PDB file of C-alpha atoms in Angstrom:
ATOM      1  CA  MET A  44      41.917 -78.497 -79.803  1.00  0.00           C
ATOM      2  CA  LEU A  45      39.534 -75.608 -80.654  1.00  0.00           C
ATOM      3  CA  ASN A  46      36.725 -77.419 -78.881  1.00  0.00           C
ATOM      4  CA  LYS A  47      38.816 -77.759 -75.732  1.00  0.00           C
ATOM      5  CA  MET A  48      39.735 -74.045 -75.817  1.00  0.00           C
ATOM      6  CA  LYS A  49      36.060 -73.067 -76.210  1.00  0.00           C
ATOM      7  CA  LYS A  50      35.108 -75.183 -73.199  1.00  0.00           C
ATOM      8  CA  THR A  51      37.905 -73.593 -71.148  1.00  0.00           C
ATOM      9  CA  LEU A  52      36.819 -70.059 -72.137  1.00  0.00           C
ATOM     10  CA  ILE A  53      33.203 -70.832 -71.311  1.00  0.00           C
ATOM     11  CA  ALA A  54      34.254 -72.235 -67.933  1.00  0.00           C
ATOM     12  CA  PHE A  55      36.290 -69.090 -67.166  1.00  0.00           C
ATOM     13  CA  SER A  56      33.433 -66.788 -68.183  1.00  0.00           C
ATOM     14  CA  ILE A  57      30.972 -68.656 -65.969  1.00  0.00           C
ATOM     15  CA  VAL A  58      33.149 -68.395 -62.836  1.00  0.00           C
ATOM     16  CA  PRO A  59      32.645 -64.614 -62.299  1.00  0.00           C
ATOM     17  CA  VAL A  60      28.891 -64.969 -62.840  1.00  0.00           C
ATOM     18  CA  ILE A  61      28.666 -67.755 -60.254  1.00  0.00           C
ATOM     19  CA  ALA A  62      30.810 -65.728 -57.839  1.00  0.00           C
ATOM     20  CA  THR A  63      28.563 -62.707 -58.311  1.00  0.00           C
ATOM     21  CA  MET A  64      25.351 -64.667 -57.815  1.00  0.00           C
ATOM     22  CA  SER A  65      26.586 -66.717 -54.868  1.00  0.00           C
ATOM     23  CA  GLY A  66      25.891 -63.916 -52.394  1.00  0.00           C
ATOM     24  CA  CYS A  67      29.422 -62.731 -51.669  1.00  0.00           C
ATOM     25  CA  ALA A  68      29.530 -60.002 -49.048  1.00  0.00           C
ATOM     26  CA  LEU A  69      30.123 -56.503 -50.377  1.00  0.00           C
ATOM     27  CA  SER A  70      33.013 -54.548 -48.900  1.00  0.00           C
ATOM     28  CA  PRO A  71      32.724 -51.148 -47.164  1.00  0.00           C
ATOM     29  CA  GLN A  72      33.222 -47.995 -49.243  1.00  0.00           C
ATOM     30  CA  ILE A  73      34.814 -44.665 -48.421  1.00  0.00           C
ATOM     31  CA  ILE A  74      32.565 -41.828 -49.620  1.00  0.00           C
ATOM     32  CA  THR A  75      34.383 -38.511 -50.063  1.00  0.00           C
ATOM     33  CA  LEU A  76      32.008 -35.707 -49.129  1.00  0.00           C
ATOM     34  CA  ASP A  77      32.302 -32.326 -50.860  1.00  0.00           C
ATOM     35  CA  SER A  78      32.209 -29.554 -48.266  1.00  0.00           C
ATOM     36  CA  ARG A  79      32.538 -26.616 -50.698  1.00  0.00           C
ATOM     37  CA  ASN A  80      29.857 -23.997 -51.232  1.00  0.00           C
ATOM     38  CA  THR A  81      27.931 -24.636 -54.463  1.00  0.00           C
ATOM     39  CA  LEU A  82      25.302 -21.910 -54.048  1.00  0.00           C
ATOM     40  CA  GLN A  83      24.965 -19.204 -56.689  1.00  0.00           C
ATOM     41  CA  VAL A  84      24.353 -16.206 -54.436  1.00  0.00           C
ATOM     42  CA  THR A  85      23.013 -12.865 -55.689  1.00  0.00           C
ATOM     43  CA  GLU A  86      21.689 -11.335 -52.453  1.00  0.00           C
ATOM     44  CA  THR A  87      24.324 -10.596 -49.826  1.00  0.00           C
ATOM     45  CA  ILE A  88      24.560  -8.959 -46.423  1.00  0.00           C
ATOM     46  CA  SER A  89      27.505  -7.144 -44.914  1.00  0.00           C
ATOM     47  CA  GLY A  90      28.481  -6.351 -41.367  1.00  0.00           C
ATOM     48  CA  ARG A  91      27.122  -9.464 -39.688  1.00  0.00           C
ATOM     49  CA  THR A  92      28.738 -12.501 -38.213  1.00  0.00           C
ATOM     50  CA  ALA A  93      27.210 -15.973 -38.007  1.00  0.00           C
ATOM     51  CA  LEU A  94      27.623 -18.768 -35.512  1.00  0.00           C
ATOM     52  CA  VAL A  95      27.315 -22.201 -37.113  1.00  0.00           C
ATOM     53  CA  ARG A  96      26.500 -25.501 -35.468  1.00  0.00           C
ATOM     54  CA  VAL A  97      25.726 -28.878 -37.018  1.00  0.00           C
ATOM     55  CA  LEU A  98      24.199 -31.685 -34.952  1.00  0.00           C
ATOM     56  CA  ASP A  99      23.962 -35.293 -36.122  1.00  0.00           C
ATOM     57  CA  GLU A 100      20.954 -36.768 -34.335  1.00  0.00           C
ATOM     58  CA  ARG A 101      21.064 -40.187 -36.020  1.00  0.00           C
ATOM     59  CA  ALA A 102      21.435 -43.270 -33.824  1.00  0.00           C
ATOM     60  CA  VAL A 103      24.432 -44.370 -35.922  1.00  0.00           C
ATOM     61  CA  THR A 104      26.656 -41.498 -36.999  1.00  0.00           C
ATOM     62  CA  ASP A 105      29.739 -43.322 -38.269  1.00  0.00           C
ATOM     63  CA  SER A 106      28.220 -44.394 -41.616  1.00  0.00           C
ATOM     64  CA  LEU A 107      25.887 -43.088 -44.318  1.00  0.00           C
ATOM     65  CA  GLY A 108      24.086 -46.409 -44.732  1.00  0.00           C
ATOM     66  CA  ASN A 109      24.966 -49.634 -46.515  1.00  0.00           C
ATOM     67  CA  ARG A 110      25.171 -51.198 -49.964  1.00  0.00           C
ATOM     68  CA  GLY A 111      22.846 -54.098 -49.190  1.00  0.00           C
ATOM     69  CA  GLY A 112      23.821 -57.488 -50.547  1.00  0.00           C
ATOM     70  CA  ALA A 113      24.174 -60.731 -48.636  1.00  0.00           C
ATOM     71  CA  GLU A 114      25.695 -59.114 -45.534  1.00  0.00           C
ATOM     72  CA  PRO A 115      24.638 -55.439 -45.463  1.00  0.00           C
ATOM     73  CA  GLU A 116      26.175 -54.846 -42.029  1.00  0.00           C
ATOM     74  CA  GLN A 117      29.586 -55.467 -43.655  1.00  0.00           C
ATOM     75  CA  ALA A 118      28.913 -53.185 -46.644  1.00  0.00           C
ATOM     76  CA  LEU A 119      28.871 -49.803 -44.909  1.00  0.00           C
ATOM     77  CA  LEU A 120      29.388 -46.425 -46.564  1.00  0.00           C
ATOM     78  CA  ILE A 121      31.909 -44.491 -44.469  1.00  0.00           C
ATOM     79  CA  ALA A 122      31.963 -40.704 -44.927  1.00  0.00           C
ATOM     80  CA  GLN A 123      35.258 -38.875 -45.227  1.00  0.00           C
ATOM     81  CA  PRO A 124      35.236 -36.330 -43.658  1.00  0.00           C
ATOM     82  CA  THR A 125      32.369 -37.139 -41.305  1.00  0.00           C
ATOM     83  CA  LEU A 126      28.929 -35.903 -42.333  1.00  0.00           C
ATOM     84  CA  LYS A 127      28.923 -33.456 -39.417  1.00  0.00           C
ATOM     85  CA  ALA A 128      32.326 -32.015 -40.392  1.00  0.00           C
ATOM     86  CA  ALA A 129      31.435 -31.767 -44.101  1.00  0.00           C
ATOM     87  CA  LEU A 130      28.105 -30.009 -43.452  1.00  0.00           C
ATOM     88  CA  THR A 131      29.750 -27.626 -40.963  1.00  0.00           C
ATOM     89  CA  GLU A 132      32.330 -26.567 -43.564  1.00  0.00           C
ATOM     90  CA  LYS A 133      29.666 -26.344 -46.256  1.00  0.00           C
ATOM     91  CA  MET A 134      27.470 -24.137 -44.053  1.00  0.00           C
ATOM     92  CA  GLN A 135      30.366 -21.849 -43.164  1.00  0.00           C
ATOM     93  CA  ALA A 136      31.334 -21.481 -46.836  1.00  0.00           C
ATOM     94  CA  SER A 137      27.707 -20.876 -47.877  1.00  0.00           C
ATOM     95  CA  LEU A 138      27.198 -18.169 -45.262  1.00  0.00           C
ATOM     96  CA  GLN A 139      30.447 -16.515 -46.328  1.00  0.00           C
ATOM     97  CA  ALA A 140      29.052 -16.437 -49.876  1.00  0.00           C
ATOM     98  CA  PHE A 141      26.017 -14.590 -48.467  1.00  0.00           C
ATOM     99  CA  GLY A 142      28.424 -12.032 -46.982  1.00  0.00           C
ATOM    100  CA  PHE A 143      28.572 -13.189 -43.363  1.00  0.00           C
ATOM    101  CA  GLY A 144      31.874 -13.204 -41.554  1.00  0.00           C
ATOM    102  CA  GLY A 145      32.879  -9.605 -40.969  1.00  0.00           C
ATOM    103  CA  ALA A 146      33.317  -7.891 -37.623  1.00  0.00           C
ATOM    104  CA  SER A 147      30.026  -6.451 -36.418  1.00  0.00           C
ATOM    105  CA  PRO A 148      28.589  -4.675 -33.373  1.00  0.00           C
ATOM    106  CA  PHE A 149      25.341  -6.623 -33.911  1.00  0.00           C
ATOM    107  CA  GLN A 150      24.548  -9.969 -32.334  1.00  0.00           C
ATOM    108  CA  PRO A 151      25.620 -12.824 -34.598  1.00  0.00           C
ATOM    109  CA  VAL A 152      23.010 -14.819 -36.491  1.00  0.00           C
ATOM    110  CA  LYS A 153      22.859 -18.351 -35.070  1.00  0.00           C
ATOM    111  CA  VAL A 154      22.489 -21.020 -37.737  1.00  0.00           C
ATOM    112  CA  GLU A 155      22.007 -24.645 -36.756  1.00  0.00           C
ATOM    113  CA  MET A 156      21.660 -27.627 -39.081  1.00  0.00           C
ATOM    114  CA  VAL A 157      20.326 -30.835 -37.547  1.00  0.00           C
ATOM    115  CA  VAL A 158      20.740 -34.144 -39.363  1.00  0.00           C
ATOM    116  CA  ASN A 159      17.567 -36.081 -38.533  1.00  0.00           C
ATOM    117  CA  GLN A 160      18.075 -38.724 -41.214  1.00  0.00           C
ATOM    118  CA  PHE A 161      20.739 -39.627 -43.727  1.00  0.00           C
ATOM    119  CA  ASN A 162      20.399 -43.168 -44.990  1.00  0.00           C
ATOM    120  CA  TYR A 163      21.696 -44.820 -48.137  1.00  0.00           C
ATOM    121  CA  GLN A 164      20.175 -48.281 -48.497  1.00  0.00           C
ATOM    122  CA  CYS A 165      20.301 -50.969 -51.182  1.00  0.00           C
ATOM    123  CA  ASN A 166      18.259 -54.151 -51.221  1.00  0.00           C
ATOM    124  CA  GLU A 167      19.532 -57.217 -49.394  1.00  0.00           C
ATOM    125  CA  GLY A 168      20.132 -60.562 -51.082  1.00  0.00           C
ATOM    126  CA  ASN A 169      22.374 -62.047 -53.744  1.00  0.00           C
ATOM    127  CA  TRP A 170      21.629 -59.412 -56.376  1.00  0.00           C
ATOM    128  CA  VAL A 171      21.602 -55.669 -55.661  1.00  0.00           C
ATOM    129  CA  SER A 172      19.193 -53.929 -58.046  1.00  0.00           C
ATOM    130  CA  GLU A 173      17.610 -51.016 -56.108  1.00  0.00           C
ATOM    131  CA  CYS A 174      19.215 -48.289 -54.003  1.00  0.00           C
ATOM    132  CA  GLN A 175      17.546 -45.502 -52.072  1.00  0.00           C
ATOM    133  CA  LEU A 176      18.809 -42.309 -50.444  1.00  0.00           C
ATOM    134  CA  ASP A 177      16.763 -40.577 -47.734  1.00  0.00           C
ATOM    135  CA  ILE A 178      17.908 -37.285 -46.219  1.00  0.00           C
ATOM    136  CA  GLU A 179      16.154 -35.076 -43.686  1.00  0.00           C
ATOM    137  CA  LEU A 180      17.825 -31.902 -42.413  1.00  0.00           C
ATOM    138  CA  ARG A 181      16.292 -29.351 -40.064  1.00  0.00           C
ATOM    139  CA  LEU A 182      17.463 -25.758 -40.376  1.00  0.00           C
ATOM    140  CA  ASN A 183      17.167 -23.542 -37.308  1.00  0.00           C
ATOM    141  CA  ILE A 184      17.975 -19.820 -37.560  1.00  0.00           C
ATOM    142  CA  ASP A 185      17.958 -17.414 -34.630  1.00  0.00           C
ATOM    143  CA  ASN A 186      18.334 -13.849 -35.901  1.00  0.00           C
ATOM    144  CA  ASP A 187      18.202 -11.442 -32.982  1.00  0.00           C
ATOM    145  CA  GLY A 188      15.444 -13.410 -31.250  1.00  0.00           C
ATOM    146  CA  LYS A 189      13.428 -14.119 -34.407  1.00  0.00           C
ATOM    147  CA  VAL A 190      13.470 -17.878 -34.784  1.00  0.00           C
ATOM    148  CA  PHE A 191      12.966 -19.863 -37.984  1.00  0.00           C
ATOM    149  CA  SER A 192      12.829 -23.667 -37.945  1.00  0.00           C
ATOM    150  CA  GLN A 193      11.891 -26.031 -40.767  1.00  0.00           C
ATOM    151  CA  PRO A 194      12.740 -29.581 -41.897  1.00  0.00           C
ATOM    152  CA  PHE A 195      13.795 -30.278 -45.479  1.00  0.00           C
ATOM    153  CA  LYS A 196      13.682 -33.739 -47.060  1.00  0.00           C
ATOM    154  CA  LEU A 197      15.035 -35.491 -50.119  1.00  0.00           C
ATOM    155  CA  ASN A 198      14.108 -39.040 -51.170  1.00  0.00           C
ATOM    156  CA  GLU A 199      15.633 -40.637 -54.254  1.00  0.00           C
ATOM    157  CA  GLU A 200      15.563 -44.174 -55.615  1.00  0.00           C
ATOM    158  CA  ARG A 201      17.611 -45.666 -58.429  1.00  0.00           C
ATOM    159  CA  SER A 202      17.613 -48.996 -60.226  1.00  0.00           C
ATOM    160  CA  VAL A 203      21.095 -50.407 -60.726  1.00  0.00           C
ATOM    161  CA  ALA A 204      22.552 -53.298 -62.698  1.00  0.00           C
ATOM    162  CA  ILE A 205      25.053 -54.169 -59.961  1.00  0.00           C
ATOM    163  CA  ALA A 206      25.963 -52.807 -56.533  1.00  0.00           C
ATOM    164  CA  PRO A 207      27.343 -49.314 -57.280  1.00  0.00           C
ATOM    165  CA  GLN A 208      31.043 -48.566 -56.918  1.00  0.00           C
ATOM    166  CA  ALA A 209      32.396 -45.879 -54.563  1.00  0.00           C
ATOM    167  CA  GLU A 210      32.783 -43.295 -57.361  1.00  0.00           C
ATOM    168  CA  TYR A 211      29.123 -43.658 -58.362  1.00  0.00           C
ATOM    169  CA  ASN A 212      27.911 -43.461 -54.762  1.00  0.00           C
ATOM    170  CA  SER A 213      30.125 -40.456 -53.956  1.00  0.00           C
ATOM    171  CA  LEU A 214      28.781 -38.605 -56.996  1.00  0.00           C
ATOM    172  CA  TRP A 215      25.152 -39.471 -56.223  1.00  0.00           C
ATOM    173  CA  ILE A 216      25.410 -38.548 -52.533  1.00  0.00           C
ATOM    174  CA  ASN A 217      27.223 -35.247 -53.191  1.00  0.00           C
ATOM    175  CA  GLU A 218      24.797 -34.288 -55.965  1.00  0.00           C
ATOM    176  CA  SER A 219      21.858 -35.061 -53.670  1.00  0.00           C
ATOM    177  CA  ILE A 220      23.269 -32.986 -50.815  1.00  0.00           C
ATOM    178  CA  ASP A 221      23.811 -30.090 -53.249  1.00  0.00           C
ATOM    179  CA  LYS A 222      20.285 -30.448 -54.647  1.00  0.00           C
ATOM    180  CA  LEU A 223      18.783 -30.268 -51.153  1.00  0.00           C
ATOM    181  CA  TRP A 224      21.160 -27.412 -50.202  1.00  0.00           C
ATOM    182  CA  GLN A 225      20.080 -25.395 -53.259  1.00  0.00           C
ATOM    183  CA  HIS A 226      16.443 -26.028 -52.380  1.00  0.00           C
ATOM    184  CA  ILE A 227      16.921 -24.900 -48.770  1.00  0.00           C
ATOM    185  CA  PHE A 228      18.788 -21.689 -49.505  1.00  0.00           C
ATOM    186  CA  SER A 229      16.614 -20.647 -52.436  1.00  0.00           C
ATOM    187  CA  LYS A 230      13.580 -20.487 -50.138  1.00  0.00           C
ATOM    188  CA  PRO A 231      12.451 -16.870 -49.517  1.00  0.00           C
ATOM    189  CA  GLN A 232      11.672 -17.766 -45.877  1.00  0.00           C
ATOM    190  CA  VAL A 233      15.263 -18.902 -45.306  1.00  0.00           C
ATOM    191  CA  LYS A 234      16.736 -15.796 -46.918  1.00  0.00           C
ATOM    192  CA  SER A 235      14.402 -13.631 -44.887  1.00  0.00           C
ATOM    193  CA  ALA A 236      15.379 -15.416 -41.669  1.00  0.00           C
ATOM    194  CA  LEU A 237      19.047 -14.817 -42.493  1.00  0.00           C
ATOM    195  CA  GLY A 238      18.309 -11.178 -43.259  1.00  0.00           C
ATOM    196  CA  VAL A 239      19.594 -11.272 -46.829  1.00  0.00           C
ATOM    197  CA  GLN A 240      16.258 -10.352 -48.405  1.00  0.00           C
TER     198      GLN A 240
END
């Protein structure tokens, strides 16, 4: 009787392993993007307004990439809200933290963020073990005719035991956006272009 139970338990424990290794397609994930300001601002400006625009120049704008696996085209990462909407809100909140937003007789500062690349990609095949995140944003600032323009990039790669769940991917993506955001707005050239230094 014990022998039969052991065989049954072994059979049940093997089934999930076989299912995992048989190349089942991974499902899409909803990635909740954090649009709050996370900058720690010390320098501020008062009496200026800012016009904000975010452009998503990617060929495919309805996903952030895919989770790889046997059928990567079925394993998309869908942003909620959209990347464009999240970055627009984040930019508005960040500029408010710098003191922009009041009524002013001066021309508003024009701030444009262009998404050139945003791609989350895991390896294809029966076993997902490597994931990569590539982001490239271009910041354009027009402050009373003085124009600043520069691209900023972030490239990260992680080894994983299994295809990451939505919570893991949401955390990684949001942390990476914040890391790049902190890098951008800590640059003296960016602060100077905004007129906060």
